[in-house]
GROMACS .gro file of C-alpha atoms in nm:
model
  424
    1UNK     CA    1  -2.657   2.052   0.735
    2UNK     CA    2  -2.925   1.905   0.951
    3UNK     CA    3  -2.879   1.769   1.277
    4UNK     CA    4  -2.986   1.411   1.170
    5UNK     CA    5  -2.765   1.406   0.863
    6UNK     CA    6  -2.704   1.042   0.760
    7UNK     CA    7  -2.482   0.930   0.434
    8UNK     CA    8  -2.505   0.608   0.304
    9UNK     CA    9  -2.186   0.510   0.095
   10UNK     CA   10  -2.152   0.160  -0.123
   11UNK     CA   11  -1.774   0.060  -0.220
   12UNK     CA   12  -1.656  -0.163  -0.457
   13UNK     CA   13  -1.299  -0.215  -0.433
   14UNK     CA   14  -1.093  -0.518  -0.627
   15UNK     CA   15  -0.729  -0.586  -0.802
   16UNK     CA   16  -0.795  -0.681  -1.126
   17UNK     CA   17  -0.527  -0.888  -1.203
   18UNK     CA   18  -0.521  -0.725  -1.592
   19UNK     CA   19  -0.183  -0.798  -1.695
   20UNK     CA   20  -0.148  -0.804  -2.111
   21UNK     CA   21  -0.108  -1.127  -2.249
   22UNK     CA   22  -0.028  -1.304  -1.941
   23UNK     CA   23  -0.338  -1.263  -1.737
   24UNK     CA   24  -0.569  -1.530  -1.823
   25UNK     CA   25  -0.896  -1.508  -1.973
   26UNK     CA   26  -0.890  -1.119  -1.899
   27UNK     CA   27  -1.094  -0.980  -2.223
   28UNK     CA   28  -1.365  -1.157  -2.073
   29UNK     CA   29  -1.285  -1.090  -1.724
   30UNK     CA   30  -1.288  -0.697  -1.766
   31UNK     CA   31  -1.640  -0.753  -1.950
   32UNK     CA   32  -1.808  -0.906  -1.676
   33UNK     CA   33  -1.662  -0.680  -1.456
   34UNK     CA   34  -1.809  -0.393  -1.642
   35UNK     CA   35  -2.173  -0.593  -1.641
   36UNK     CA   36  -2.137  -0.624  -1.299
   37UNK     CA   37  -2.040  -0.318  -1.185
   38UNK     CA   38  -2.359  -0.164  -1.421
   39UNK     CA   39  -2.603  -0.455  -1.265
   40UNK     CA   40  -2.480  -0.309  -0.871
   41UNK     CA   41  -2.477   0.078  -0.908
   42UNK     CA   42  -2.236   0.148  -0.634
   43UNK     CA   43  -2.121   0.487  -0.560
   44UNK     CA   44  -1.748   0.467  -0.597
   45UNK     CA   45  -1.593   0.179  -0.790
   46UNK     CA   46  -1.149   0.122  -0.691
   47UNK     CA   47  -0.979  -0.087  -0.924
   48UNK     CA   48  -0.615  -0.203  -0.933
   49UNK     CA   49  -0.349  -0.373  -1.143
   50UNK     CA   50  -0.582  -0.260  -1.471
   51UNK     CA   51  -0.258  -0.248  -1.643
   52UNK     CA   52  -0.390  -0.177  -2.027
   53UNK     CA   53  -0.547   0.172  -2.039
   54UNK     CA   54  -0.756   0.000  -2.288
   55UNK     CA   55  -0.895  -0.161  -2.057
   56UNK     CA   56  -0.983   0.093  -1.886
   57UNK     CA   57  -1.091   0.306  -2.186
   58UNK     CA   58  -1.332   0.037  -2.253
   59UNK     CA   59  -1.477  -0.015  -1.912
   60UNK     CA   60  -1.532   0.389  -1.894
   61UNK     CA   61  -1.777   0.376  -2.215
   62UNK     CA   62  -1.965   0.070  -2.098
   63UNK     CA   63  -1.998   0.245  -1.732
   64UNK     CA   64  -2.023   0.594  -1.862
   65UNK     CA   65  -2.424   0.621  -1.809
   66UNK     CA   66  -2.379   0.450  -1.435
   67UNK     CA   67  -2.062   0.611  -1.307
   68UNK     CA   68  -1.999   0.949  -1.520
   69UNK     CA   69  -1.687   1.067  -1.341
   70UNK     CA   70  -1.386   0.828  -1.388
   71UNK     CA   71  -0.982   0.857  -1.395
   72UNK     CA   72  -0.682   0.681  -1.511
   73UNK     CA   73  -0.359   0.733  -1.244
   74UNK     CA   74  -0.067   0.735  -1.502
   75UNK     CA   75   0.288   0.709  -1.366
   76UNK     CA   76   0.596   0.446  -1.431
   77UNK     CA   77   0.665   0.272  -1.705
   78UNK     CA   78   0.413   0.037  -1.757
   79UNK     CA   79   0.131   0.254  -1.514
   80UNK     CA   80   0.068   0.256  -1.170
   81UNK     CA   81  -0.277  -0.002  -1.286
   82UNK     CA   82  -0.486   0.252  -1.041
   83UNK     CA   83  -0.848   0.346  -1.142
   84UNK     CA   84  -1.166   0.490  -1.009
   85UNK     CA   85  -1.546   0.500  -1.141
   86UNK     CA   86  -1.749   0.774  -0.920
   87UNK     CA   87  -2.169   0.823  -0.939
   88UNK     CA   88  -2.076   1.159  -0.839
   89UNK     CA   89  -1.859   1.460  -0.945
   90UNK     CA   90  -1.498   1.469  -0.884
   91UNK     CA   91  -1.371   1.770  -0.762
   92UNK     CA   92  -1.003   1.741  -0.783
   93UNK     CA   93  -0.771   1.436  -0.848
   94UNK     CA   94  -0.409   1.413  -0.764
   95UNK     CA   95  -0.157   1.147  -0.701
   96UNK     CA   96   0.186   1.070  -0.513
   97UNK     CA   97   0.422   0.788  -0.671
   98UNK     CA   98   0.643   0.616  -0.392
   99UNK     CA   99   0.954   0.679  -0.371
  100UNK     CA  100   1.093   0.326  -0.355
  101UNK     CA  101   0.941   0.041  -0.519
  102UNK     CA  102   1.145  -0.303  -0.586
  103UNK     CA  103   1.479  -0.358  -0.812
  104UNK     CA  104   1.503  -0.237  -1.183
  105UNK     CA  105   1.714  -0.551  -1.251
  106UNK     CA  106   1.437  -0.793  -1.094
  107UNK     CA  107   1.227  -0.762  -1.460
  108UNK     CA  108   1.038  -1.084  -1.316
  109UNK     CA  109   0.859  -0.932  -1.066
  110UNK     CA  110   0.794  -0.597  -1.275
  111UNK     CA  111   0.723  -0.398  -0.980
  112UNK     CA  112   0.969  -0.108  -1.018
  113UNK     CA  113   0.837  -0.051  -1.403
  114UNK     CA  114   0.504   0.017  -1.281
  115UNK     CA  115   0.565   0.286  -1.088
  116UNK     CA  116   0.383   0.201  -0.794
  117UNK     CA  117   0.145   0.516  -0.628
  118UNK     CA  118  -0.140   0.603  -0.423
  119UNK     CA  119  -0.399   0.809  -0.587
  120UNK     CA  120  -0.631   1.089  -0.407
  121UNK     CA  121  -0.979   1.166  -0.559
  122UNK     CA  122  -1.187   1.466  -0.365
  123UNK     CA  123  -1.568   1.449  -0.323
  124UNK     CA  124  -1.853   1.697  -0.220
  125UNK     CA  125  -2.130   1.499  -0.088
  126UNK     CA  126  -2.374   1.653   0.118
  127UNK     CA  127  -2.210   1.914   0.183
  128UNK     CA  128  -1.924   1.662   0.333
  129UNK     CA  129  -1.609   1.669   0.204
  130UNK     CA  130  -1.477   1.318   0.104
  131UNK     CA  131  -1.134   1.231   0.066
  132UNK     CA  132  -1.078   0.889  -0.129
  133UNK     CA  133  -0.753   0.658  -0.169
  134UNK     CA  134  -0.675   0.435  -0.380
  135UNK     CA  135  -0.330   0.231  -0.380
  136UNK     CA  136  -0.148  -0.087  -0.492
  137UNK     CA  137   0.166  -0.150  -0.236
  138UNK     CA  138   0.506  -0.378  -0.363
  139UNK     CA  139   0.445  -0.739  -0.368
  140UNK     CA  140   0.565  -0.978  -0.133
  141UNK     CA  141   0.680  -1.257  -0.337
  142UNK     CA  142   0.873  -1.447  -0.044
  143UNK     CA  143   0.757  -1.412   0.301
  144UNK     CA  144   1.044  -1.644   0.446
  145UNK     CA  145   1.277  -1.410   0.272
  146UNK     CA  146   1.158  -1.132   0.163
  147UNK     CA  147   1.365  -0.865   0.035
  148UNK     CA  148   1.148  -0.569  -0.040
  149UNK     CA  149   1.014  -0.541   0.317
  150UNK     CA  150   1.208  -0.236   0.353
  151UNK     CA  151   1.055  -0.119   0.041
  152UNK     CA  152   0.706  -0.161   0.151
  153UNK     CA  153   0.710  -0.056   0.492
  154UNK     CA  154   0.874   0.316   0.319
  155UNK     CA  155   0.581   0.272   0.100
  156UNK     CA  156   0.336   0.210   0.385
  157UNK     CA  157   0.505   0.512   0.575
  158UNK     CA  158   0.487   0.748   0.282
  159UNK     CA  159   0.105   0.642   0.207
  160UNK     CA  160   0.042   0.734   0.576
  161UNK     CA  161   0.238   1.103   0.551
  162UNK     CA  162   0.018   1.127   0.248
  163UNK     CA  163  -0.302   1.103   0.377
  164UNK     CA  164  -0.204   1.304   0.706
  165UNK     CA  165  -0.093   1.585   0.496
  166UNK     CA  166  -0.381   1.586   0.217
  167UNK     CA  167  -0.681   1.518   0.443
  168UNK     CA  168  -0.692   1.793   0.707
  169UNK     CA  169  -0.956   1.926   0.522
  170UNK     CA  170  -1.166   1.618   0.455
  171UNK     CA  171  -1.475   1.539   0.679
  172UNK     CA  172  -1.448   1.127   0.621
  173UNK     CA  173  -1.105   0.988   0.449
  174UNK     CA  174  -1.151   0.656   0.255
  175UNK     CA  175  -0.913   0.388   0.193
  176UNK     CA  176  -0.892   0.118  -0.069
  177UNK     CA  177  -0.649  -0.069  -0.231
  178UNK     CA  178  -0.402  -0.418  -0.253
  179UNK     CA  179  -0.172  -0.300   0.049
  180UNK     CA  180   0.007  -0.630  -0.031
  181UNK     CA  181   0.004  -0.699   0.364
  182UNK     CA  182  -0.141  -0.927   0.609
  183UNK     CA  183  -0.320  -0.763   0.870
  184UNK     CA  184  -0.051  -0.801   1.139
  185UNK     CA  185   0.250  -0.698   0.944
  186UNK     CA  186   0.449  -0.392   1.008
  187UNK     CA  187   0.358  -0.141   0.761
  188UNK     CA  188  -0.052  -0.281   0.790
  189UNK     CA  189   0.003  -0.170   1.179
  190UNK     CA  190   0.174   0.176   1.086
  191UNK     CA  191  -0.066   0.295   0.849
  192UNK     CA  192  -0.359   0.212   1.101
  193UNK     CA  193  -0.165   0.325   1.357
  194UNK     CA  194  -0.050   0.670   1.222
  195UNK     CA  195  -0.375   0.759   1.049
  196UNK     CA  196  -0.628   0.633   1.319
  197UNK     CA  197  -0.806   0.435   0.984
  198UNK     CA  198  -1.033   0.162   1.078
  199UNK     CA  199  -1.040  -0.154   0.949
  200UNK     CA  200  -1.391  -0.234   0.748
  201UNK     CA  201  -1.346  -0.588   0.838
  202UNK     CA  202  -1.270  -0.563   1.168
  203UNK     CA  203  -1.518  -0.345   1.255
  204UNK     CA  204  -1.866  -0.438   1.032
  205UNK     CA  205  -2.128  -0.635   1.228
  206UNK     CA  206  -2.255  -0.776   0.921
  207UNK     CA  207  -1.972  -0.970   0.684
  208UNK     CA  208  -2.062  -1.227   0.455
  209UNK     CA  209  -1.756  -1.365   0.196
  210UNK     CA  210  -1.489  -1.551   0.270
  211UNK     CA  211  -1.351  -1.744   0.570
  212UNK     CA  212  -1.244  -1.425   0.838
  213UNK     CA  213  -1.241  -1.209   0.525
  214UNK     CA  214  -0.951  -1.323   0.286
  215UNK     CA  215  -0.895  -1.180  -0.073
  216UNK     CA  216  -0.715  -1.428  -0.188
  217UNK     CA  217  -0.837  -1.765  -0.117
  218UNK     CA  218  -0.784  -2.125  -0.225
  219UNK     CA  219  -1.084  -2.186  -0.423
  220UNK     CA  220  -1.020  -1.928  -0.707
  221UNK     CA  221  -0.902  -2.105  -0.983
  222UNK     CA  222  -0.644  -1.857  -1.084
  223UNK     CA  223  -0.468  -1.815  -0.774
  224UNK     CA  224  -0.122  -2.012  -0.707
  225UNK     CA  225  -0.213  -2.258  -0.509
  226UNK     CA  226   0.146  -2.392  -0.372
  227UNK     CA  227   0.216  -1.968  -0.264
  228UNK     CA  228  -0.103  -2.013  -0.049
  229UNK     CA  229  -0.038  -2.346   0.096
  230UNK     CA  230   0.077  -2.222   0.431
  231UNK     CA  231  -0.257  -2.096   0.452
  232UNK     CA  232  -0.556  -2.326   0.456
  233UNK     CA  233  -0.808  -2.013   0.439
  234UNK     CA  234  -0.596  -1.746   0.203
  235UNK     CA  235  -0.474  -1.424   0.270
  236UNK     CA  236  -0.617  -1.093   0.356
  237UNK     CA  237  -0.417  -0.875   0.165
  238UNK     CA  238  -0.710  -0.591   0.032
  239UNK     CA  239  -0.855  -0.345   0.264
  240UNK     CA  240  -1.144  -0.096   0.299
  241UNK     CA  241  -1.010   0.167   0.547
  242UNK     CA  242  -1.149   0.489   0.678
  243UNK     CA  243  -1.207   0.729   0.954
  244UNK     CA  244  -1.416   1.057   1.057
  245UNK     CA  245  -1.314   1.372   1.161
  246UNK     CA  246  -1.478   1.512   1.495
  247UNK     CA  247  -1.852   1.608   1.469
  248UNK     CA  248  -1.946   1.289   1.224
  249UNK     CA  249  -1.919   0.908   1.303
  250UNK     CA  250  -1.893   0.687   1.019
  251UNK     CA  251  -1.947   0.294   1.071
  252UNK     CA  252  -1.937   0.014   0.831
  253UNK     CA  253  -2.335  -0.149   0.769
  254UNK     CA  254  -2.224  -0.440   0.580
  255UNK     CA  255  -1.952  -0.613   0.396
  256UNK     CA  256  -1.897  -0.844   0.120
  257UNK     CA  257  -1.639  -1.030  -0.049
  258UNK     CA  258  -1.665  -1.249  -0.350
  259UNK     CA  259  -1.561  -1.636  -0.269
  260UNK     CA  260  -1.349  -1.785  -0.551
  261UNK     CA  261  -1.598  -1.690  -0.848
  262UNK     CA  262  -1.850  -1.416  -0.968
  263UNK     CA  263  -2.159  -1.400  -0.806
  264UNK     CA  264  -2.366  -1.446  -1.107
  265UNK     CA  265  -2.171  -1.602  -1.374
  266UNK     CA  266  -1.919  -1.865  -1.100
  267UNK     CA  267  -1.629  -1.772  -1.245
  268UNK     CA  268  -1.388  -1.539  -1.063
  269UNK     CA  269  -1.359  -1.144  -1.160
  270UNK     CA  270  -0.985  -1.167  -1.042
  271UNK     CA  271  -0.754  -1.381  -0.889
  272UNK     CA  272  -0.810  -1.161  -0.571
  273UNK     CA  273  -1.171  -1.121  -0.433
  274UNK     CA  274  -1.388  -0.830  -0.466
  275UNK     CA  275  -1.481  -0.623  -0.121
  276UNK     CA  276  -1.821  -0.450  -0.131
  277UNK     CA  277  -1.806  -0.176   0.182
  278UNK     CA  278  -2.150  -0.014   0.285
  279UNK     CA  279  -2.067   0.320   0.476
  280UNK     CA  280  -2.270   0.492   0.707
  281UNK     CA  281  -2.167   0.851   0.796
  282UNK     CA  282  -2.394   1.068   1.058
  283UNK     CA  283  -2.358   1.324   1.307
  284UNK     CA  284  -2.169   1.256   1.617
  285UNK     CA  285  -2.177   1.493   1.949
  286UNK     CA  286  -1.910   1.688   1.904
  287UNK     CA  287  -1.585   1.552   2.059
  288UNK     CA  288  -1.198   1.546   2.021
  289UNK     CA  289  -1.037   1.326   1.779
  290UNK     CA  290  -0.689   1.290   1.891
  291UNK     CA  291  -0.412   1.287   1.649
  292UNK     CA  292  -0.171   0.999   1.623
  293UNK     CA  293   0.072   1.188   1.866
  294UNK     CA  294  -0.153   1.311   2.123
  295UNK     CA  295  -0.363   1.016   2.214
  296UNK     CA  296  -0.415   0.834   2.529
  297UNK     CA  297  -0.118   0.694   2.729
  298UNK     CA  298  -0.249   0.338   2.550
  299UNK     CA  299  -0.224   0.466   2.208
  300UNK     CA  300   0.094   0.622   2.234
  301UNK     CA  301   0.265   0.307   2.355
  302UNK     CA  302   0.143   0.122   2.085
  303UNK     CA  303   0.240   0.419   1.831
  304UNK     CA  304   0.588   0.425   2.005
  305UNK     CA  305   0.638   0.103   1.950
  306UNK     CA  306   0.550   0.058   1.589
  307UNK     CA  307   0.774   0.351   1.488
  308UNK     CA  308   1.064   0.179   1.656
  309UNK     CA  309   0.985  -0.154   1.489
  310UNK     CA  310   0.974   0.053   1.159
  311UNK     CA  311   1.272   0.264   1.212
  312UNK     CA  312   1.478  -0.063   1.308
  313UNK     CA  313   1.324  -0.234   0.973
  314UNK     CA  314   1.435   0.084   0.763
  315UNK     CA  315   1.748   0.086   0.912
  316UNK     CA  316   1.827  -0.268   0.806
  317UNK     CA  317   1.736  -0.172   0.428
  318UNK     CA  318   1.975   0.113   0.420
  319UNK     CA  319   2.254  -0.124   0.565
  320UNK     CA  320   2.196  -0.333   0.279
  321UNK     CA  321   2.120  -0.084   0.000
  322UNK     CA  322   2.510   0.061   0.128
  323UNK     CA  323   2.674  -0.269   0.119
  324UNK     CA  324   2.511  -0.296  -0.238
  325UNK     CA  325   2.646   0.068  -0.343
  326UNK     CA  326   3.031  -0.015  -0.193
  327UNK     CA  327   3.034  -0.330  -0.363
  328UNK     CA  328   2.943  -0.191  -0.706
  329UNK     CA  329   3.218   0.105  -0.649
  330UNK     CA  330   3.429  -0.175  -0.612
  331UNK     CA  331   3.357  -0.370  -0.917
  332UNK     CA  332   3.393  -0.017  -1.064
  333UNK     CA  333   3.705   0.064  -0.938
  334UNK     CA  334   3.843  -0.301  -1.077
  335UNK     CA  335   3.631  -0.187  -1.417
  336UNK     CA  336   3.865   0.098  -1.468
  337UNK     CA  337   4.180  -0.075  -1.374
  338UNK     CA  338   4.104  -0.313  -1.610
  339UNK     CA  339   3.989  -0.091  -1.895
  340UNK     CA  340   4.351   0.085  -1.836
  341UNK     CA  341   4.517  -0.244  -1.879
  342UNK     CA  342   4.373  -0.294  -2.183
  343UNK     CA  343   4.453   0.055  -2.322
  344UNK     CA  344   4.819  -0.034  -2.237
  345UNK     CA  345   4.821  -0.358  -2.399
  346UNK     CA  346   4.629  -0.276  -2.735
  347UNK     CA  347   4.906   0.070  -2.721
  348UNK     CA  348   5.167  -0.190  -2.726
  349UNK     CA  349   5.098  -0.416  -3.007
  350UNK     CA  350   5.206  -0.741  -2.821
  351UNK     CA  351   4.809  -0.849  -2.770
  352UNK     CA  352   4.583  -0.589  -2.959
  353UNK     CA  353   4.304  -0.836  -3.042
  354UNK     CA  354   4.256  -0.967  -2.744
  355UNK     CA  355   4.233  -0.627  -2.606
  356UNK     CA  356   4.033  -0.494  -2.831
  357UNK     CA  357   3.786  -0.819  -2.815
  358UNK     CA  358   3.780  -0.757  -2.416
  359UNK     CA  359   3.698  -0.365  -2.500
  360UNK     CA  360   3.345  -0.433  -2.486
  361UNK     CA  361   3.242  -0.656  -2.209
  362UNK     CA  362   3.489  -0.393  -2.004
  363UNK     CA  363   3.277  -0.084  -2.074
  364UNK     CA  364   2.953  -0.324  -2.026
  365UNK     CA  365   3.069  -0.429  -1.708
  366UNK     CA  366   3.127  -0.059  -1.629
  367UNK     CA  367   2.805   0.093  -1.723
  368UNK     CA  368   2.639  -0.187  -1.548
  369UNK     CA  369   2.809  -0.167  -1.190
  370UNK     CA  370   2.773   0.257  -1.253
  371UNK     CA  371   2.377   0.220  -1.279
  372UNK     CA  372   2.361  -0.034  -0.956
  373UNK     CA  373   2.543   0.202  -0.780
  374UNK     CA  374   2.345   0.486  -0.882
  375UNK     CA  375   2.051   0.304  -0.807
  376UNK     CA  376   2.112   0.168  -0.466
  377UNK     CA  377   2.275   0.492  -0.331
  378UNK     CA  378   1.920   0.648  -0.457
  379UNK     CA  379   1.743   0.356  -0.244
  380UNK     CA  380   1.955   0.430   0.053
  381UNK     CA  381   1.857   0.783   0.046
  382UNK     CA  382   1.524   0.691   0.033
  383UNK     CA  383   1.536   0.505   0.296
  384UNK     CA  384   1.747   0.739   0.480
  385UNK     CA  385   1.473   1.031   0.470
  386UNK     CA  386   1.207   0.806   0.589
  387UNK     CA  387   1.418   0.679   0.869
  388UNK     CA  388   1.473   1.050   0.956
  389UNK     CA  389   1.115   1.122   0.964
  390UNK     CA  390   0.998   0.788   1.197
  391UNK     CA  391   1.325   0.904   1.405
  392UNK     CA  392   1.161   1.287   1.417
  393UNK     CA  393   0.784   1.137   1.486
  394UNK     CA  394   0.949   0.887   1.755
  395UNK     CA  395   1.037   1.139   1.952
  396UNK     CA  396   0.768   1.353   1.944
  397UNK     CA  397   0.581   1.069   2.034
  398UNK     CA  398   0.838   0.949   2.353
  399UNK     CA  399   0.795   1.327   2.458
  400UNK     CA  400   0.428   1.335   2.483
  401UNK     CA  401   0.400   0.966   2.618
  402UNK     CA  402   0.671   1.112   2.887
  403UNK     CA  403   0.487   1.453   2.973
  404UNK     CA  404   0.149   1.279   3.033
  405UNK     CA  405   0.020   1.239   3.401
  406UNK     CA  406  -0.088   0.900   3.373
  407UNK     CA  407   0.192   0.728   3.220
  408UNK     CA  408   0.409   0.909   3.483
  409UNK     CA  409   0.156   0.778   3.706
  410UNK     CA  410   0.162   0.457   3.638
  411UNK     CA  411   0.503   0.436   3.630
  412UNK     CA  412   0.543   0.582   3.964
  413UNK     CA  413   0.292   0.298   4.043
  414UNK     CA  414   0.548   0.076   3.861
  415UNK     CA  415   0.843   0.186   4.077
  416UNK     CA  416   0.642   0.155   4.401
  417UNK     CA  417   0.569  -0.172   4.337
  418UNK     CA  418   0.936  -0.315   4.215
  419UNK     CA  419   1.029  -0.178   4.545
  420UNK     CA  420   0.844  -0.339   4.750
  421UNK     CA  421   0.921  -0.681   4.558
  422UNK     CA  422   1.268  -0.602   4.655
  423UNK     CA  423   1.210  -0.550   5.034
  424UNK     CA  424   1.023  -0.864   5.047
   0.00000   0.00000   0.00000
């Protein structure tokens, strides 16, 4: 590879908002799409929430002669709604489906039938070695009261373990998706902070879209309005994320969004808006790129304290996923009791009927409380494993922070300093 190696990288990334029969206009939606995507000619193409594999069946033979590699991430019920479109070869694919991912009985959200993952595509560029994500994260819903937080900061943990473990090989690791958070939230802050992935936003010096870089945004027609009224400008909910291993330095040239409506036709692609990431990667003087546990005293603080905000946050979740699994023994403790009763009265004659009419809602009752049990003692294990693992990480982390000579220094400094206050 020559010394004055550059790689220039164009992303599309967008959720496509594809749901059968209840997405509207989305026929014509996916064709433009397509027509766009043909008209651009970027290198990688990320797509969410294209629920209908036909769909996606029919946007890989219209962008077959532009993008020749594609793939379909299967998993769930319904589909995880993950796809990718590549100019080049893809060397490998795999996926990882999270662990936790919203209620079974909540069918109105639909989350937990779509089997929510991250999926992993594996590039040779160059002679680099490319590592690309693509993910969809739970929905919020309700952020006064939202009650799959725990859910998605597990889901933000487990899609930072993921790329930690699978990209040790990688020379740039790549990012896209619907993380379903605002940049500030919890699990936004422990993926970044874990996997040392920048923020394409946050660091281009040339954006042009929408106002400070929102996906969703008032002006699309299909977007809920009243959910966005709390904020004038929208929400920033999609990313473009990524990161360099030592010896290359990758930087973001430009980046786009769409504003409310296609850039050729005016109406929108999605109800979210499109990003459109330029990456360079080049040669860097060859340097050490900490990992997340051995960084600076700086970056350690701010590691240690986003593991304990997400360790206190899981904890809460499995508090509530065990109060969940006691209260459905309970209901099937009473559902036993009462199917004995009614053995004993229809074995006595004196009210057979009415035992025999009750029979049924009984055993319903019973099979129902048994599978909410099941379920949320499942969920609390889940959320008991991650736990464990920000509780293992957290103190690796406190043990480092604690062995360095400047923190001790500075807290040395620290002690000096209270003393004196008190002397005065």
């Amino acid at each position: 590879m020559k010394p004055n190696f550059s790689l220039r990288l164009r992303i599309f990334n967008l959720n496509c908002w594809g749901i059968p029969y209840l997405s509207k206009h989305r026929g014509d939606r996916v064709k433009r799409l397509g027509d766009f995507l043909n008209m651009e000619s970027f290198d990688l193409a990320l797509l969410e929430e294209v629920w209908s594999e036909q769909d996606f069946q029919y946007l890989r033979q219209k962008l077959l002669p532009t993008y020749p590699a594609s793939h379909y991430f299967r998993s769930g019920v319904i589909g995880s709604g993950l796809c990718v479109f590549s100019k080049h070869p893809i060397q490998e694919i795999t996926q990882h489906v999270y662990t936790l991912n919203g209620y079974p009985y909540m069918i109105h959200h639909g989350d937990w039938f779509c089997g929510k993952a991250v999926g992993l595509l594996v590039l040779h560029l160059s002679g680099l070695v490319l590592n690309v994500y693509v993910t969809h994260l739970h929905a919020e819903y309700n952020r006064q009261k939202d009650i799959y937080l725990a859910h998605r900061v597990a889901q933000a943990w487990e899609l930072a373990q993921f790329i930690h473990h699978t990209s040790k090989k990688a020379d740039v690791v790549l990012l896209c998706g619907d993380l379903n958070l605002h940049p500030k939230d919890l699990g936004c802050r422990l993926l970044k902070e874990w996997t040392g992935l920048h923020d394409a936003y946050l660091e281009t010096r040339d954006f042009k879209g929408s106002e400070e870089g929102c996906t969703m945004v008032p002006e699309n027609c299909y977007v809920n309005q009243r959910e966005l009224q709390p904020f004038p400008f929208g929400i920033r909910i999609d990313y473009v994320l990524y990161k360099a291993v030592s010896g290359f330095y990758i930087s973001c040239k430009t980046l786009r969004t769409t504003t409310g409506r296609d850039p050729h036709s005016g109406t929108p692609l999605s109800d979210h808006e499109a990003l459109m990431a330029t990456l360079c990667v080049r040669h860097s003087p060859p340097q050490h790129t900490p990992s997340p546990t051995h960084g600076g005293p700086a970056e350690r603080s701010r590691l240690i304290s986003v593991l304990k905000e997400a360790w206190a946050e899981l904890d809460l979740g499995m508090a509530q996923a065990r109060w969940w699994a006691t209260f459905a023994g309970y209901v099937i403790g009473l559902g036993l009791l009462l199917l004995a009763l009614l053995c004993a009265l229809a074995a006595g004659g004196g009210v057979r009927e009415v035992a025999i009419m009750l029979w049924a809602p009984s055993v319903g009752l019973l099979l129902g409380a048994g599978a909410v049990y099941l379920f949320h003692m499942q969920e609390a294990k889940g959320l008991s494993r991650a736990r464990a693992e920000l509780q293992h990480m957290l103190g690796r982390a406190r043990e480092a922070h604690d062995l360095d000579p400047e923190s001790q220094a500075a807290l040395f400094l620290g002690q000096q300093e209270g003393d004196r206050s008190e002397e005065q």
